[in-house]
Amino acid sequence: DLDRPLALDAEFDVVLPSIRFLDFTAPDIDFPDIPFSASGRLHNEQTLTRLSDVQAQLGRLRTTINGDLGHDDSYKLEISARGDDASRLGKFFKLSIPAHAIALDTRLEGNFEQLALNDLQLNLGASEVHGNLQFGFDELTSISGELNSSHLDLSWWLPEKSDQPKSQPEPGALVFDDTPVLRIEDYGVETDLRLRFDLVDLGNTEIKDIDLGVALHPRLLRIEPMSLRGSTGGAISGRALVDGRRGTPEMNFDMQASDLRLGLAAVEGQSIDTYPETDINMTLTGRGFTRRELVSSLDGKIRIQAGPGKIGKTTASLFFSDFMTDLISKLNPFSETNEYTNYECSVLAAD
């Protein structure tokens, strides 16, 4: 009777000496030469198959799975994974993951149209991320949810510095060209995420108290709230909106920053304590289909005030002529011949 198919309960124990033979199933993945084993129990009921104490091991990564597989293609699974070397997983994702211990716990729920990672807890070395994520698979892939972290080390993800000189791109005819402002539809994805990270390590600097709300929809980009602090002080808050749902894309941007120590004008090796503390207040609006149209229509205000500090002389010459920079130094009886220019205060305002 096809309306009442037979159900089979089973206990299984599978051992493969290597998963490299799976290369033919996914040619783009370089399957490592490591063993795989799986064992557990399957119990069939009227509407679902129950997985009990399923143990899977890939190399030194051990995973435990318990839960239900619905006959309507739904699933509710509790997954726990542990491993002492996450670098072996990098070959699957084409990432250079550090050789840290890794731990993953989550409740996986969904079907072919949607997927949820509930009570997600991921640890990689000293880093940890927890939260909830939902994925939708329709005409546009959607990602929503919230992620939180007390410490997140991303230094391994950044490209390593190279001693080779970088090739400079050919300068364009226009600083702001006719590239369309909104090409969001090209990404085929929608997002509605809230990110709260207490500390993010970028290798050469740290960012604290990050709070970002990111919404990306067809012809709409909204970042609100937007706040963070630097590791040596300073805070940034604001919001950004680009909305083209009613025709011509419109931009609204607000930012307030206080006590920033910007290294944009620093000399290599300069102590961060000598960077001028900078306050920024910026409110800008504009509209246009291209970058050039948008920039040419900008309206609003910019206020930048910097306190005492040192900036590189080569940077100072971008704002003042070489003659003015030398004159300021010569008129200062306490000035020294070095690569810095000392400033007590500077103010920039534009409306």
Short mmCIF file of C-alpha atoms in Angstrom, two decimals:
data_model
loop_
_atom_site.label_atom_id
_atom_site.label_comp_id
_atom_site.label_asym_id
_atom_site.label_seq_id
_atom_site.Cartn_x
_atom_site.Cartn_y
_atom_site.Cartn_z
CA ASP A 1 0.00 0.00 0.00
CA LEU A 2 1.77 3.17 -1.20
CA ASP A 3 -0.44 5.32 1.04
CA ARG A 4 1.02 3.54 4.07
CA PRO A 5 4.66 2.81 3.25
CA LEU A 6 6.62 0.52 5.48
CA ALA A 7 8.78 2.15 8.14
CA LEU A 8 12.06 0.70 9.24
CA ASP A 9 13.80 1.25 12.56
CA ALA A 10 17.56 0.85 12.48
CA GLU A 11 20.81 1.12 14.29
CA PHE A 12 23.76 2.03 12.09
CA ASP A 13 27.53 2.21 12.33
CA VAL A 14 29.40 3.46 9.25
CA VAL A 15 33.16 3.90 8.91
CA LEU A 16 34.94 5.42 5.89
CA PRO A 17 38.75 5.45 5.79
CA SER A 18 38.72 8.75 3.85
CA ILE A 19 36.24 11.22 2.38
CA ARG A 20 38.51 12.08 -0.52
CA PHE A 21 36.56 9.72 -2.78
CA LEU A 22 33.68 12.26 -2.58
CA ASP A 23 35.58 14.60 -4.93
CA PHE A 24 33.35 13.58 -7.84
CA THR A 25 30.24 14.89 -6.02
CA ALA A 26 31.61 18.44 -5.64
CA PRO A 27 34.62 19.15 -7.89
CA ASP A 28 35.01 22.67 -6.46
CA ILE A 29 35.75 21.32 -2.96
CA ASP A 30 39.16 19.90 -2.11
CA PHE A 31 38.07 17.10 0.22
CA PRO A 32 40.84 16.35 2.72
CA ASP A 33 42.20 12.86 3.22
CA ILE A 34 40.65 12.29 6.65
CA PRO A 35 38.42 9.50 7.99
CA PHE A 36 34.67 9.70 8.65
CA SER A 37 32.47 7.62 10.91
CA ALA A 38 28.82 7.77 11.99
CA SER A 39 26.65 5.73 14.34
CA GLY A 40 23.25 6.05 15.99
CA ARG A 41 19.62 4.97 15.96
CA LEU A 42 16.64 5.76 13.68
CA HIS A 43 13.09 5.23 14.98
CA ASN A 44 10.19 5.73 12.59
CA GLU A 45 6.84 7.02 13.78
CA GLN A 46 3.70 7.92 11.85
CA THR A 47 4.76 11.41 10.76
CA LEU A 48 8.50 11.56 11.46
CA THR A 49 11.77 9.75 11.89
CA ARG A 50 13.46 10.25 15.22
CA LEU A 51 17.26 10.44 15.39
CA SER A 52 18.71 9.31 18.71
CA ASP A 53 22.28 9.78 19.83
CA VAL A 54 23.70 10.09 16.32
CA GLN A 55 27.48 10.44 16.63
CA ALA A 56 29.47 11.60 13.60
CA GLN A 57 33.21 12.18 13.49
CA LEU A 58 35.16 13.84 10.69
CA GLY A 59 38.84 13.69 11.49
CA ARG A 60 39.02 15.19 14.98
CA LEU A 61 35.69 17.02 14.70
CA ARG A 62 33.00 15.20 16.70
CA THR A 63 29.29 15.95 16.23
CA THR A 64 26.21 14.78 18.14
CA ILE A 65 22.73 15.03 16.57
CA ASN A 66 19.35 14.39 18.16
CA GLY A 67 15.94 15.32 16.84
CA ASP A 68 13.23 14.66 14.27
CA LEU A 69 13.05 14.47 10.47
CA GLY A 70 9.44 15.07 9.40
CA HIS A 71 7.92 13.16 6.51
CA ASP A 72 6.81 16.57 5.20
CA ASP A 73 10.51 17.55 4.67
CA SER A 74 10.67 19.49 7.94
CA TYR A 75 13.35 18.97 10.57
CA LYS A 76 14.05 19.81 14.21
CA LEU A 77 17.56 18.90 15.23
CA GLU A 78 19.80 19.65 18.19
CA ILE A 79 23.41 19.77 17.03
CA SER A 80 26.58 19.89 19.11
CA ALA A 81 30.05 19.82 17.53
CA ARG A 82 33.53 19.90 19.05
CA GLY A 83 37.00 19.88 17.53
CA ASP A 84 40.54 20.80 18.52
CA ASP A 85 41.71 22.14 15.13
CA ALA A 86 39.34 24.30 13.06
CA SER A 87 41.94 24.84 10.32
CA ARG A 88 40.97 21.51 8.73
CA LEU A 89 37.51 22.97 8.03
CA GLY A 90 39.02 25.83 6.05
CA LYS A 91 39.42 23.63 2.99
CA PHE A 92 35.64 23.24 2.75
CA PHE A 93 35.00 26.99 2.96
CA LYS A 94 38.18 28.13 1.18
CA LEU A 95 39.21 30.14 4.24
CA SER A 96 42.44 30.20 6.19
CA ILE A 97 40.90 29.40 9.59
CA PRO A 98 43.35 29.37 12.52
CA ALA A 99 44.15 26.09 14.24
CA HIS A 100 42.03 26.88 17.31
CA ALA A 101 39.61 24.69 19.20
CA ILE A 102 36.05 25.03 17.88
CA ALA A 103 32.68 24.39 19.53
CA LEU A 104 29.20 24.75 18.01
CA ASP A 105 25.78 24.29 19.62
CA THR A 106 22.46 25.13 18.00
CA ARG A 107 18.89 24.03 17.35
CA LEU A 108 18.35 23.61 13.60
CA GLU A 109 14.71 23.95 12.51
CA GLY A 110 13.04 24.41 9.13
CA ASN A 111 12.33 22.87 5.74
CA PHE A 112 13.37 23.41 2.12
CA GLU A 113 11.94 26.97 2.14
CA GLN A 114 13.27 28.29 5.43
CA LEU A 115 15.90 27.48 8.01
CA ALA A 116 16.51 28.72 11.55
CA LEU A 117 19.58 28.49 13.75
CA ASN A 118 18.14 29.01 17.22
CA ASP A 119 20.20 29.39 20.40
CA LEU A 120 23.36 29.48 18.30
CA GLN A 121 26.61 29.38 20.28
CA LEU A 122 29.90 29.33 18.36
CA ASN A 123 33.35 29.40 19.96
CA LEU A 124 36.64 29.59 18.06
CA GLY A 125 39.63 29.90 20.33
CA ALA A 126 38.97 32.92 22.57
CA SER A 127 36.23 34.22 20.24
CA GLU A 128 32.54 33.57 20.82
CA VAL A 129 29.32 34.47 19.00
CA HIS A 130 25.77 33.70 20.11
CA GLY A 131 22.30 34.56 18.86
CA ASN A 132 19.57 33.46 16.45
CA LEU A 133 19.54 33.47 12.65
CA GLN A 134 16.76 32.82 10.15
CA PHE A 135 17.22 32.09 6.44
CA GLY A 136 14.57 32.16 3.72
CA PHE A 137 14.93 30.68 0.24
CA ASP A 138 12.51 32.38 -2.13
CA GLU A 139 13.08 34.64 -5.13
CA LEU A 140 15.47 36.53 -2.85
CA THR A 141 17.50 34.79 -0.18
CA SER A 142 16.75 36.44 3.17
CA ILE A 143 18.88 36.56 6.32
CA SER A 144 17.54 37.97 9.57
CA GLY A 145 18.21 37.73 13.29
CA GLU A 146 20.66 38.96 15.88
CA LEU A 147 24.26 38.09 16.75
CA ASN A 148 26.05 39.01 19.96
CA SER A 149 29.65 38.58 21.07
CA SER A 150 31.75 39.44 24.10
CA HIS A 151 35.01 38.93 22.17
CA LEU A 152 35.52 38.40 18.44
CA ASP A 153 39.00 37.99 16.93
CA LEU A 154 38.94 38.74 13.18
CA SER A 155 42.67 39.38 12.82
CA TRP A 156 43.10 36.05 11.00
CA TRP A 157 40.49 37.03 8.41
CA LEU A 158 42.31 40.20 7.29
CA PRO A 159 44.87 39.95 4.46
CA GLU A 160 48.48 39.81 5.56
CA LYS A 161 50.64 42.85 4.90
CA SER A 162 52.97 42.45 1.93
CA ASP A 163 56.36 44.06 1.41
CA GLN A 164 55.64 44.28 -2.31
CA PRO A 165 54.58 47.75 -3.49
CA LYS A 166 50.94 47.98 -4.43
CA SER A 167 50.12 48.78 -8.04
CA GLN A 168 48.21 52.02 -8.33
CA PRO A 169 45.02 51.92 -10.38
CA GLU A 170 44.67 54.18 -13.37
CA PRO A 171 42.99 57.44 -12.33
CA GLY A 172 39.51 57.90 -13.69
CA ALA A 173 38.29 60.92 -15.58
CA LEU A 174 35.86 61.76 -12.77
CA VAL A 175 36.23 61.45 -9.02
CA PHE A 176 32.52 60.55 -8.84
CA ASP A 177 31.41 58.72 -11.96
CA ASP A 178 28.03 57.68 -13.34
CA THR A 179 27.88 54.35 -11.51
CA PRO A 180 24.29 53.78 -10.35
CA VAL A 181 23.77 54.47 -6.64
CA LEU A 182 21.49 51.51 -5.96
CA ARG A 183 22.29 48.13 -7.45
CA ILE A 184 20.92 46.20 -4.50
CA GLU A 185 18.80 43.89 -6.66
CA ASP A 186 22.02 42.49 -8.14
CA TYR A 187 22.89 40.79 -4.85
CA GLY A 188 19.72 38.71 -4.73
CA VAL A 189 19.61 38.89 -0.94
CA GLU A 190 17.65 40.66 1.80
CA THR A 191 18.98 41.19 5.30
CA ASP A 192 17.58 42.42 8.58
CA LEU A 193 20.32 41.95 11.18
CA ARG A 194 21.19 43.36 14.59
CA LEU A 195 24.85 43.02 15.58
CA ARG A 196 26.12 43.72 19.12
CA PHE A 197 29.80 43.06 19.74
CA ASP A 198 31.57 44.09 22.95
CA LEU A 199 35.07 43.79 21.45
CA VAL A 200 36.33 43.09 17.93
CA ASP A 201 40.05 42.48 17.44
CA LEU A 202 41.26 43.49 13.96
CA GLY A 203 44.92 42.78 14.63
CA ASN A 204 46.24 46.33 14.40
CA THR A 205 43.38 47.85 16.39
CA GLU A 206 40.34 46.99 18.49
CA ILE A 207 36.77 48.28 18.26
CA LYS A 208 34.46 48.19 21.28
CA ASP A 209 30.74 48.42 22.01
CA ILE A 210 29.58 47.88 18.42
CA ASP A 211 25.82 48.16 17.90
CA LEU A 212 24.67 47.95 14.28
CA GLY A 213 21.29 47.40 12.69
CA VAL A 214 21.59 46.53 8.99
CA ALA A 215 18.56 46.27 6.71
CA LEU A 216 19.02 45.54 3.01
CA HIS A 217 16.00 45.24 0.73
CA PRO A 218 15.38 45.91 -2.96
CA ARG A 219 16.30 49.58 -3.53
CA LEU A 220 16.69 50.20 0.22
CA LEU A 221 19.71 50.24 2.53
CA ARG A 222 19.32 51.29 6.17
CA ILE A 223 21.97 51.21 8.89
CA GLU A 224 20.38 52.13 12.23
CA PRO A 225 21.49 52.14 14.99
CA MET A 226 25.16 52.67 14.25
CA SER A 227 27.49 53.12 17.20
CA LEU A 228 30.96 52.02 18.29
CA ARG A 229 33.98 53.07 20.38
CA GLY A 230 37.69 52.94 19.74
CA SER A 231 40.05 50.96 21.96
CA THR A 232 41.84 54.17 23.06
CA GLY A 233 38.71 56.27 23.43
CA GLY A 234 36.42 58.08 21.08
CA ALA A 235 32.88 57.18 20.07
CA ILE A 236 30.84 57.24 16.85
CA SER A 237 27.07 57.15 16.50
CA GLY A 238 24.64 57.89 13.69
CA ARG A 239 22.44 56.46 10.99
CA ALA A 240 22.51 56.00 7.21
CA LEU A 241 19.66 55.56 4.74
CA VAL A 242 19.59 55.15 0.96
CA ASP A 243 16.02 54.76 -0.30
CA GLY A 244 15.10 54.38 -3.97
CA ARG A 245 11.71 52.73 -3.58
CA ARG A 246 9.83 55.83 -4.78
CA GLY A 247 12.01 56.49 -7.82
CA THR A 248 15.09 58.69 -7.50
CA PRO A 249 17.34 57.32 -4.73
CA GLU A 250 17.54 59.61 -1.70
CA MET A 251 20.31 59.56 0.90
CA ASN A 252 20.21 60.67 4.53
CA PHE A 253 23.36 60.43 6.62
CA ASP A 254 23.93 61.58 10.20
CA MET A 255 27.08 61.02 12.24
CA GLN A 256 28.36 62.32 15.55
CA ALA A 257 31.86 61.47 16.72
CA SER A 258 33.75 62.61 19.79
CA ASP A 259 37.34 62.29 21.01
CA LEU A 260 38.47 60.34 17.95
CA ARG A 261 42.17 59.81 17.41
CA LEU A 262 42.37 59.45 13.64
CA GLY A 263 45.56 58.04 12.21
CA LEU A 264 44.84 59.27 8.69
CA ALA A 265 47.45 62.01 9.04
CA ALA A 266 49.95 60.02 11.09
CA VAL A 267 53.55 59.15 10.29
CA GLU A 268 54.55 55.50 10.40
CA GLY A 269 55.57 54.60 13.95
CA GLN A 270 53.91 57.68 15.46
CA SER A 271 52.48 57.11 18.94
CA ILE A 272 48.69 57.15 19.00
CA ASP A 273 48.85 59.41 22.07
CA THR A 274 50.09 62.22 19.79
CA TYR A 275 47.14 61.98 17.37
CA PRO A 276 44.86 65.04 17.67
CA GLU A 277 41.54 64.28 19.36
CA THR A 278 38.83 65.05 16.84
CA ASP A 279 35.09 65.78 17.11
CA ILE A 280 32.88 65.41 14.03
CA ASN A 281 29.27 66.42 13.48
CA MET A 282 27.89 65.63 10.05
CA THR A 283 24.40 65.77 8.52
CA LEU A 284 24.05 65.21 4.77
CA THR A 285 21.17 64.66 2.37
CA GLY A 286 21.19 64.12 -1.37
CA ARG A 287 19.39 62.48 -4.25
CA GLY A 288 20.34 61.12 -7.65
CA PHE A 289 20.53 58.01 -9.78
CA THR A 290 24.32 58.04 -10.06
CA ARG A 291 27.19 58.81 -7.70
CA ARG A 292 27.93 62.04 -9.55
CA GLU A 293 24.29 63.20 -9.35
CA LEU A 294 24.09 62.28 -5.68
CA VAL A 295 27.30 64.08 -4.68
CA SER A 296 26.46 67.18 -6.71
CA SER A 297 23.12 67.44 -4.88
CA LEU A 298 24.52 67.08 -1.35
CA ASP A 299 23.14 69.47 1.23
CA GLY A 300 23.70 69.72 4.96
CA LYS A 301 26.53 70.57 7.33
CA ILE A 302 29.94 69.28 8.38
CA ARG A 303 31.75 70.36 11.55
CA ILE A 304 35.22 68.99 12.38
CA GLN A 305 37.21 70.21 15.36
CA ALA A 306 40.61 68.81 16.31
CA GLY A 307 42.55 69.46 19.48
CA PRO A 308 46.31 69.66 20.00
CA GLY A 309 48.51 66.99 18.46
CA LYS A 310 50.93 66.10 15.69
CA ILE A 311 50.34 65.29 12.04
CA GLY A 312 52.80 64.41 9.33
CA LYS A 313 54.25 67.32 7.38
CA THR A 314 53.45 65.61 4.11
CA THR A 315 49.79 65.48 5.15
CA ALA A 316 49.84 69.10 6.29
CA SER A 317 50.99 70.12 2.84
CA LEU A 318 47.76 68.70 1.44
CA PHE A 319 45.80 71.34 3.35
CA PHE A 320 48.40 74.15 3.27
CA SER A 321 51.04 74.96 0.70
CA ASP A 322 54.65 73.98 1.44
CA PHE A 323 55.38 77.70 1.91
CA MET A 324 52.70 78.05 4.60
CA THR A 325 53.86 74.90 6.40
CA ASP A 326 57.47 76.13 6.46
CA LEU A 327 56.39 79.62 7.52
CA ILE A 328 54.41 78.29 10.49
CA SER A 329 57.42 76.27 11.59
CA LYS A 330 59.88 79.17 11.24
CA LEU A 331 57.66 81.59 13.15
CA ASN A 332 57.46 79.12 16.04
CA PRO A 333 60.66 79.68 18.12
CA PHE A 334 60.19 76.31 19.84
CA SER A 335 59.76 74.27 16.67
CA GLU A 336 62.16 71.48 15.82
CA THR A 337 63.20 70.09 12.47
CA ASN A 338 61.33 66.79 12.26
CA GLU A 339 58.70 64.99 10.21
CA TYR A 340 55.78 66.28 12.28
CA THR A 341 53.78 69.48 12.28
CA ASN A 342 52.39 70.51 15.69
CA TYR A 343 48.86 71.89 15.89
CA GLU A 344 47.09 73.34 18.91
CA CYS A 345 43.65 73.43 17.36
CA SER A 346 42.00 73.20 13.97
CA VAL A 347 38.39 73.71 12.87
CA LEU A 348 36.72 72.81 9.57
CA ALA A 349 33.15 73.83 8.81
CA ALA A 350 31.09 73.45 5.64
CA ASP A 351 27.45 74.11 4.84
#
